[in-house]
mmCIF file of C-alpha atoms in Angstrom:
data_model
loop_
_atom_site.group_PDB
_atom_site.id
_atom_site.type_symbol
_atom_site.label_atom_id
_atom_site.label_comp_id
_atom_site.label_asym_id
_atom_site.label_seq_id
_atom_site.Cartn_x
_atom_site.Cartn_y
_atom_site.Cartn_z
ATOM 1 C CA LYS A 1 11.089 29.271 -15.968
ATOM 2 C CA ALA A 2 10.593 32.894 -16.916
ATOM 3 C CA GLY A 3 11.583 35.301 -14.172
ATOM 4 C CA VAL A 4 9.540 37.926 -12.435
ATOM 5 C CA THR A 5 8.386 40.480 -14.808
ATOM 6 C CA GLN A 6 7.281 44.158 -13.974
ATOM 7 C CA THR A 7 5.510 46.551 -16.271
ATOM 8 C CA PRO A 8 6.063 49.323 -17.086
ATOM 9 C CA ARG A 9 9.730 49.506 -16.678
ATOM 10 C CA TYR A 10 9.805 53.421 -16.496
ATOM 11 C CA LEU A 11 7.005 55.762 -15.642
ATOM 12 C CA ILE A 12 6.929 59.574 -15.299
ATOM 13 C CA LYS A 13 3.943 61.215 -13.474
ATOM 14 C CA THR A 14 3.204 64.567 -11.938
ATOM 15 C CA ARG A 15 2.316 65.309 -8.268
ATOM 16 C CA GLY A 16 -1.252 64.526 -7.341
ATOM 17 C CA GLN A 17 -1.664 61.830 -9.980
ATOM 18 C CA GLN A 18 -2.043 58.087 -9.189
ATOM 19 C CA VAL A 19 -0.117 55.253 -10.668
ATOM 20 C CA THR A 20 -0.550 51.454 -10.974
ATOM 21 C CA LEU A 21 2.432 49.136 -11.322
ATOM 22 C CA SER A 22 2.087 45.435 -12.276
ATOM 23 C CA CYS A 23 4.072 42.302 -11.409
ATOM 24 C CA SER A 24 3.871 38.883 -12.811
ATOM 25 C CA PRO A 25 5.471 36.194 -10.488
ATOM 26 C CA ILE A 26 7.357 33.196 -11.468
ATOM 27 C CA SER A 27 4.929 30.505 -12.546
ATOM 28 C CA GLY A 28 3.900 28.521 -9.466
ATOM 29 C CA HIS A 29 4.792 31.134 -6.960
ATOM 30 C CA ARG A 30 1.963 32.251 -4.908
ATOM 31 C CA SER A 31 3.536 35.089 -2.794
ATOM 32 C CA VAL A 32 4.324 38.496 -4.199
ATOM 33 C CA SER A 33 6.101 41.179 -2.095
ATOM 34 C CA TRP A 34 6.751 44.803 -2.989
ATOM 35 C CA TYR A 35 9.719 46.950 -2.054
ATOM 36 C CA GLN A 36 10.580 50.606 -2.532
ATOM 37 C CA GLN A 37 14.150 51.483 -3.191
ATOM 38 C CA THR A 38 15.514 54.940 -2.969
ATOM 39 C CA PRO A 39 19.037 56.489 -2.441
ATOM 40 C CA GLY A 40 18.066 57.912 0.960
ATOM 41 C CA GLN A 41 16.093 55.104 2.498
ATOM 42 C CA GLY A 42 17.429 51.956 0.699
ATOM 43 C CA LEU A 43 15.144 48.953 0.205
ATOM 44 C CA GLN A 44 11.999 49.186 2.233
ATOM 45 C CA PHE A 45 9.231 46.520 2.433
ATOM 46 C CA LEU A 46 5.850 47.756 1.278
ATOM 47 C CA PHE A 47 3.638 44.708 1.495
ATOM 48 C CA GLU A 48 3.196 41.059 0.680
ATOM 49 C CA TYR A 49 0.304 39.282 -0.917
ATOM 50 C CA PHE A 50 -0.449 35.629 -0.748
ATOM 51 C CA SER A 51 -3.699 33.898 -1.903
ATOM 52 C CA GLU A 52 -5.141 37.316 -2.817
ATOM 53 C CA THR A 53 -4.760 38.542 0.728
ATOM 54 C CA GLN A 54 -2.369 41.127 2.154
ATOM 55 C CA ARG A 55 -0.280 39.093 4.775
ATOM 56 C CA ASN A 56 2.308 41.600 5.809
ATOM 57 C CA LYS A 57 2.521 45.350 5.612
ATOM 58 C CA GLY A 58 5.449 47.802 5.956
ATOM 59 C CA ASN A 59 5.362 51.250 7.375
ATOM 60 C CA PHE A 60 3.961 53.263 4.415
ATOM 61 C CA PRO A 61 0.963 55.572 4.281
ATOM 62 C CA GLY A 62 -2.419 54.444 3.062
ATOM 63 C CA ARG A 63 -1.776 56.031 -0.341
ATOM 64 C CA PHE A 64 0.177 52.870 -1.106
ATOM 65 C CA SER A 65 -2.091 49.893 -1.739
ATOM 66 C CA GLY A 66 -1.958 46.633 -3.636
ATOM 67 C CA ARG A 67 -3.897 43.621 -4.649
ATOM 68 C CA GLN A 68 -3.364 40.121 -5.987
ATOM 69 C CA PHE A 69 -5.309 38.251 -8.481
ATOM 70 C CA SER A 70 -6.345 34.576 -8.580
ATOM 71 C CA ASN A 71 -3.363 33.910 -10.988
ATOM 72 C CA SER A 72 -0.994 35.465 -8.419
ATOM 73 C CA ARG A 73 -0.325 38.477 -10.550
ATOM 74 C CA SER A 74 -0.124 41.596 -8.469
ATOM 75 C CA GLU A 75 -0.627 45.336 -8.847
ATOM 76 C CA MET A 76 0.358 48.139 -6.540
ATOM 77 C CA ASN A 77 -1.244 51.550 -6.638
ATOM 78 C CA VAL A 78 0.019 54.810 -5.325
ATOM 79 C CA SER A 79 -2.509 57.598 -5.088
ATOM 80 C CA THR A 80 -1.962 61.370 -4.817
ATOM 81 C CA LEU A 81 1.624 61.066 -5.851
ATOM 82 C CA GLU A 82 4.282 63.162 -4.017
ATOM 83 C CA LEU A 83 7.762 64.040 -5.114
ATOM 84 C CA GLY A 84 9.195 61.745 -2.401
ATOM 85 C CA ASP A 85 7.523 58.694 -4.160
ATOM 86 C CA SER A 86 10.121 58.734 -6.914
ATOM 87 C CA ALA A 87 11.801 55.488 -6.525
ATOM 88 C CA LEU A 88 12.599 52.086 -7.943
ATOM 89 C CA TYR A 89 9.733 49.738 -7.101
ATOM 90 C CA LEU A 90 10.739 46.235 -6.895
ATOM 91 C CA CYS A 91 8.462 43.201 -6.849
ATOM 92 C CA ALA A 92 9.566 39.712 -5.590
ATOM 93 C CA SER A 93 7.920 36.448 -5.773
ATOM 94 C CA SER A 94 8.308 33.269 -3.678
ATOM 95 C CA PRO A 95 6.624 29.842 -3.654
ATOM 96 C CA ARG A 96 5.454 30.193 -0.006
ATOM 97 C CA THR A 97 5.655 26.448 0.553
ATOM 98 C CA SER A 98 8.540 26.354 2.992
ATOM 99 C CA GLY A 99 6.421 25.523 5.961
ATOM 100 C CA GLY A 100 7.763 27.828 8.503
ATOM 101 C CA ARG A 101 10.860 29.044 6.851
ATOM 102 C CA THR A 102 11.253 32.379 4.959
ATOM 103 C CA ASP A 103 11.349 31.628 1.291
ATOM 104 C CA THR A 104 13.976 32.839 -1.116
ATOM 105 C CA GLN A 105 12.592 35.801 -2.881
ATOM 106 C CA TYR A 106 13.113 36.254 -6.565
ATOM 107 C CA PHE A 107 13.222 39.892 -7.641
ATOM 108 C CA GLY A 108 12.033 41.601 -10.784
ATOM 109 C CA PRO A 109 13.901 44.287 -12.693
ATOM 110 C CA GLY A 110 11.749 47.020 -11.054
ATOM 111 C CA THR A 111 9.680 49.921 -12.233
ATOM 112 C CA ARG A 112 11.509 53.290 -12.166
ATOM 113 C CA LEU A 113 8.810 55.915 -11.073
ATOM 114 C CA THR A 114 9.649 59.582 -11.425
ATOM 115 C CA VAL A 115 7.288 62.101 -9.918
ATOM 116 C CA LEU A 116 7.665 65.590 -11.268
ATOM 117 C CA ALA B 1 12.130 46.480 15.747
ATOM 118 C CA GLN B 2 14.220 44.735 13.238
ATOM 119 C CA ARG B 3 17.321 46.584 11.978
ATOM 120 C CA VAL B 4 20.230 45.683 9.792
ATOM 121 C CA THR B 5 23.453 47.692 9.709
ATOM 122 C CA GLN B 6 26.099 47.493 7.086
ATOM 123 C CA PRO B 7 28.819 49.973 8.219
ATOM 124 C CA GLU B 8 30.716 50.167 4.986
ATOM 125 C CA LYS B 9 29.228 51.819 1.851
ATOM 126 C CA LEU B 10 32.289 50.871 -0.214
ATOM 127 C CA LEU B 11 34.850 48.149 0.041
ATOM 128 C CA SER B 12 37.762 48.236 -2.285
ATOM 129 C CA VAL B 13 40.170 45.288 -2.552
ATOM 130 C CA PHE B 14 42.635 43.901 -5.019
ATOM 131 C CA LYS B 15 42.094 40.643 -6.755
ATOM 132 C CA GLY B 16 43.251 37.658 -4.623
ATOM 133 C CA ALA B 17 42.803 39.593 -1.326
ATOM 134 C CA PRO B 18 40.445 38.392 1.473
ATOM 135 C CA VAL B 19 37.023 40.105 1.693
ATOM 136 C CA GLU B 20 34.827 40.631 4.671
ATOM 137 C CA LEU B 21 31.483 42.540 4.324
ATOM 138 C CA LYS B 22 30.116 43.297 7.737
ATOM 139 C CA CYS B 23 26.594 42.982 8.834
ATOM 140 C CA ASN B 24 25.047 43.446 12.176
ATOM 141 C CA TYR B 25 21.426 43.005 13.135
ATOM 142 C CA SER B 26 19.052 43.923 15.790
ATOM 143 C CA TYR B 27 16.119 41.696 16.499
ATOM 144 C CA SER B 28 14.777 40.187 19.737
ATOM 145 C CA GLY B 29 13.198 37.187 18.180
ATOM 146 C CA SER B 30 14.474 34.270 16.023
ATOM 147 C CA PRO B 31 15.857 35.741 12.808
ATOM 148 C CA GLU B 32 16.645 34.315 9.422
ATOM 149 C CA LEU B 33 19.607 36.141 7.718
ATOM 150 C CA PHE B 34 20.397 36.487 4.067
ATOM 151 C CA TRP B 35 22.836 37.947 1.705
ATOM 152 C CA TYR B 36 21.457 39.258 -1.502
ATOM 153 C CA VAL B 37 23.776 40.547 -4.382
ATOM 154 C CA GLN B 38 23.148 42.787 -7.303
ATOM 155 C CA TYR B 39 25.648 42.579 -10.087
ATOM 156 C CA SER B 40 25.858 45.446 -12.766
ATOM 157 C CA ARG B 41 22.690 45.615 -14.769
ATOM 158 C CA GLN B 42 21.305 42.466 -13.155
ATOM 159 C CA ARG B 43 18.448 41.774 -10.754
ATOM 160 C CA LEU B 44 18.809 41.443 -6.936
ATOM 161 C CA GLN B 45 19.292 37.825 -6.216
ATOM 162 C CA LEU B 46 19.936 35.572 -3.252
ATOM 163 C CA LEU B 47 23.682 34.798 -2.598
ATOM 164 C CA LEU B 48 23.191 32.694 0.564
ATOM 165 C CA ARG B 49 21.224 32.179 3.713
ATOM 166 C CA HIS B 50 22.378 31.187 7.126
ATOM 167 C CA ILE B 51 20.265 28.150 7.451
ATOM 168 C CA SER B 52 21.705 26.567 4.314
ATOM 169 C CA ARG B 53 25.350 26.819 5.690
ATOM 170 C CA GLU B 54 26.647 26.505 2.188
ATOM 171 C CA SER B 55 29.371 28.216 0.268
ATOM 172 C CA ILE B 56 28.278 30.003 -2.858
ATOM 173 C CA LYS B 57 30.846 31.356 -5.296
ATOM 174 C CA GLY B 58 33.386 30.933 -2.534
ATOM 175 C CA PHE B 59 31.425 33.068 -0.132
ATOM 176 C CA THR B 60 30.503 31.981 3.374
ATOM 177 C CA ALA B 61 28.733 33.698 6.223
ATOM 178 C CA ASP B 62 28.279 32.506 9.829
ATOM 179 C CA LEU B 63 25.495 33.694 11.999
ATOM 180 C CA ASN B 64 26.833 34.801 15.369
ATOM 181 C CA LYS B 65 23.889 35.256 17.719
ATOM 182 C CA GLY B 66 26.095 36.418 20.575
ATOM 183 C CA GLU B 67 27.530 39.311 18.479
ATOM 184 C CA THR B 68 24.316 39.596 16.355
ATOM 185 C CA SER B 69 26.406 39.478 13.180
ATOM 186 C CA PHE B 70 26.302 37.828 9.837
ATOM 187 C CA HIS B 71 29.522 38.862 8.077
ATOM 188 C CA LEU B 72 30.145 37.662 4.561
ATOM 189 C CA LYS B 73 33.615 36.458 3.853
ATOM 190 C CA LYS B 74 35.630 35.117 0.875
ATOM 191 C CA PRO B 75 39.302 34.233 1.216
ATOM 192 C CA PHE B 76 40.354 35.352 -2.312
ATOM 193 C CA ALA B 77 38.458 38.040 -4.045
ATOM 194 C CA GLN B 78 37.847 37.927 -7.908
ATOM 195 C CA GLU B 79 36.942 40.698 -10.175
ATOM 196 C CA GLU B 80 33.614 39.205 -10.970
ATOM 197 C CA ASP B 81 32.720 39.626 -7.320
ATOM 198 C CA SER B 82 32.401 43.366 -7.832
ATOM 199 C CA ALA B 83 28.701 44.103 -7.103
ATOM 200 C CA MET B 84 26.362 45.671 -4.491
ATOM 201 C CA TYR B 85 25.829 43.405 -1.523
ATOM 202 C CA TYR B 86 22.803 43.554 0.885
ATOM 203 C CA CYS B 87 22.408 41.860 4.091
ATOM 204 C CA ALA B 88 18.766 41.119 4.994
ATOM 205 C CA LEU B 89 16.821 39.768 7.942
ATOM 206 C CA SER B 90 13.374 38.386 8.347
ATOM 207 C CA ALA B 91 11.468 37.021 11.313
ATOM 208 C CA THR B 92 11.348 33.223 10.825
ATOM 209 C CA GLY B 93 8.672 32.232 8.499
ATOM 210 C CA PHE B 94 7.665 35.683 7.415
ATOM 211 C CA GLN B 95 8.242 36.993 3.895
ATOM 212 C CA LYS B 96 9.114 40.527 4.930
ATOM 213 C CA LEU B 97 12.789 41.285 4.403
ATOM 214 C CA VAL B 98 14.510 44.174 6.228
ATOM 215 C CA PHE B 99 17.519 45.241 4.304
ATOM 216 C CA GLY B 100 20.753 46.952 5.183
ATOM 217 C CA THR B 101 21.906 49.889 3.156
ATOM 218 C CA GLY B 102 24.216 47.799 1.133
ATOM 219 C CA THR B 103 28.036 47.639 0.550
ATOM 220 C CA ARG B 104 29.499 48.181 -2.832
ATOM 221 C CA LEU B 105 32.442 45.722 -3.306
ATOM 222 C CA LEU B 106 35.009 46.741 -5.931
ATOM 223 C CA VAL B 107 37.597 44.232 -6.866
ATOM 224 C CA SER B 108 40.549 45.629 -8.755
ATOM 225 C CA PRO B 109 43.009 43.676 -10.889
#
């Protein structure tokens, strides 16, 4: 099976702009999670989508939002970009069929966002 | 609150030496613990999880609830083990992973 894909791989934006990142999960996976990775804060959970609904949310401001489509593809949006939003954004998919266990998450290569 | 602590940023060993990457966690509920690894220029991937109780690439990890630890061990390190290792925790059944800050393992010949 093809792995998780993320587009674009690199992005440069300026403060105040907004950005949309895309994630295509592994075929058959129904859950998509997003993480932010920075040198200072490490890997931090943003949110998880399953069946087009946000199921879990991390501790990020409302400028960070996401959605999931019926084919399980997901997008995340960051509005009013700040310098501190510069980071690697990772998407992970999982089947969500483990019936009470946390699934293995399969990560994409990430989108490197630079805010100038 | 859930927290994962990896006290070592860098662990440098020689090939053939034993390796132990430390992980301590804080969580009042029933946790699931994982080790994820990122090799150079590769994606973050699962190495092992505590419920599987299996050895992957010679690595093992035992969940010690009394000491709230999940240390990763390998008796004889190989150069190909050089990578970034992340310990992660989730509340049972939830897909949200809380990661530690990671330990870079460097295995020299």
